[in-house]
XYZ file of C-alpha atoms in Angstrom:
83
model
C 141.244 -72.200 100.360
C 143.106 -72.139 97.125
C 145.876 -69.590 96.193
C 145.284 -67.269 92.994
C 147.404 -68.574 90.055
C 149.954 -66.058 90.309
C 150.638 -66.987 94.190
C 150.726 -70.215 93.093
C 153.451 -69.912 90.748
C 155.526 -67.453 93.133
C 155.725 -70.374 95.559
C 156.412 -73.064 92.836
C 159.166 -70.698 91.449
C 160.568 -70.274 95.159
C 160.644 -73.974 95.731
C 162.703 -74.633 92.884
C 164.791 -71.831 93.689
C 165.930 -73.622 97.063
C 165.930 -77.043 95.191
C 168.549 -75.454 93.064
C 170.627 -73.752 95.800
C 170.813 -77.033 97.572
C 171.824 -79.268 94.596
C 174.152 -76.229 93.316
C 175.914 -76.428 96.679
C 176.424 -80.075 96.348
C 177.702 -80.130 92.887
C 180.030 -77.500 94.219
C 181.599 -77.989 97.565
C 184.287 -75.621 97.277
C 181.511 -72.731 97.776
C 181.535 -71.653 101.247
C 178.742 -72.608 103.156
C 178.262 -68.873 104.609
C 177.193 -67.950 100.980
C 174.549 -70.829 100.963
C 173.231 -69.932 104.220
C 172.563 -65.989 102.956
C 171.100 -67.455 99.844
C 168.390 -69.549 101.789
C 167.951 -66.744 104.190
C 167.008 -64.341 100.983
C 164.914 -67.244 100.049
C 163.140 -67.177 103.500
C 162.629 -63.368 103.359
C 161.238 -63.479 99.534
C 158.795 -66.190 100.810
C 157.944 -64.261 104.086
C 157.390 -61.232 101.998
C 155.069 -62.889 99.503
C 152.992 -64.522 102.333
C 152.657 -60.796 103.919
C 151.576 -59.598 100.709
C 149.055 -62.382 100.192
C 147.626 -61.575 103.827
C 147.161 -58.162 102.822
C 145.630 -58.747 99.829
C 143.312 -60.963 101.395
C 142.481 -57.953 103.743
C 142.064 -55.900 100.766
C 139.675 -58.161 99.129
C 137.418 -58.296 102.129
C 137.119 -54.603 102.296
C 136.286 -54.339 98.485
C 133.725 -57.230 99.093
C 132.280 -55.362 102.065
C 132.209 -51.956 100.179
C 130.431 -53.737 97.133
C 127.930 -55.217 99.634
C 127.202 -51.532 100.958
C 127.141 -49.885 97.489
C 124.549 -52.638 96.350
C 122.332 -51.996 99.383
C 122.338 -48.375 98.679
C 121.608 -48.840 95.020
C 118.400 -51.094 96.107
C 117.422 -48.509 98.675
C 117.862 -45.734 96.124
C 115.827 -47.547 93.444
C 113.224 -48.771 95.645
C 112.959 -44.926 97.088
C 112.933 -43.315 93.776
C 110.302 -45.572 92.025
């Protein structure tokens, strides 16, 4: 199953952000490790939030597909009974 393009871009962006934080900390060893830990925690929260939104959107998508099927069946029944 593939992700929509927007979600793929979000995950790529967050991955690049994690790599950037790691390399930034190596270049500036004077930065307290707690700050790096907080940045990675924020990144983890953003990833889990994106994952939750993605799961929610899948549920909404399935509900919409189900409603579309119901409407299609109703339209067919309506059309056949009125003809």
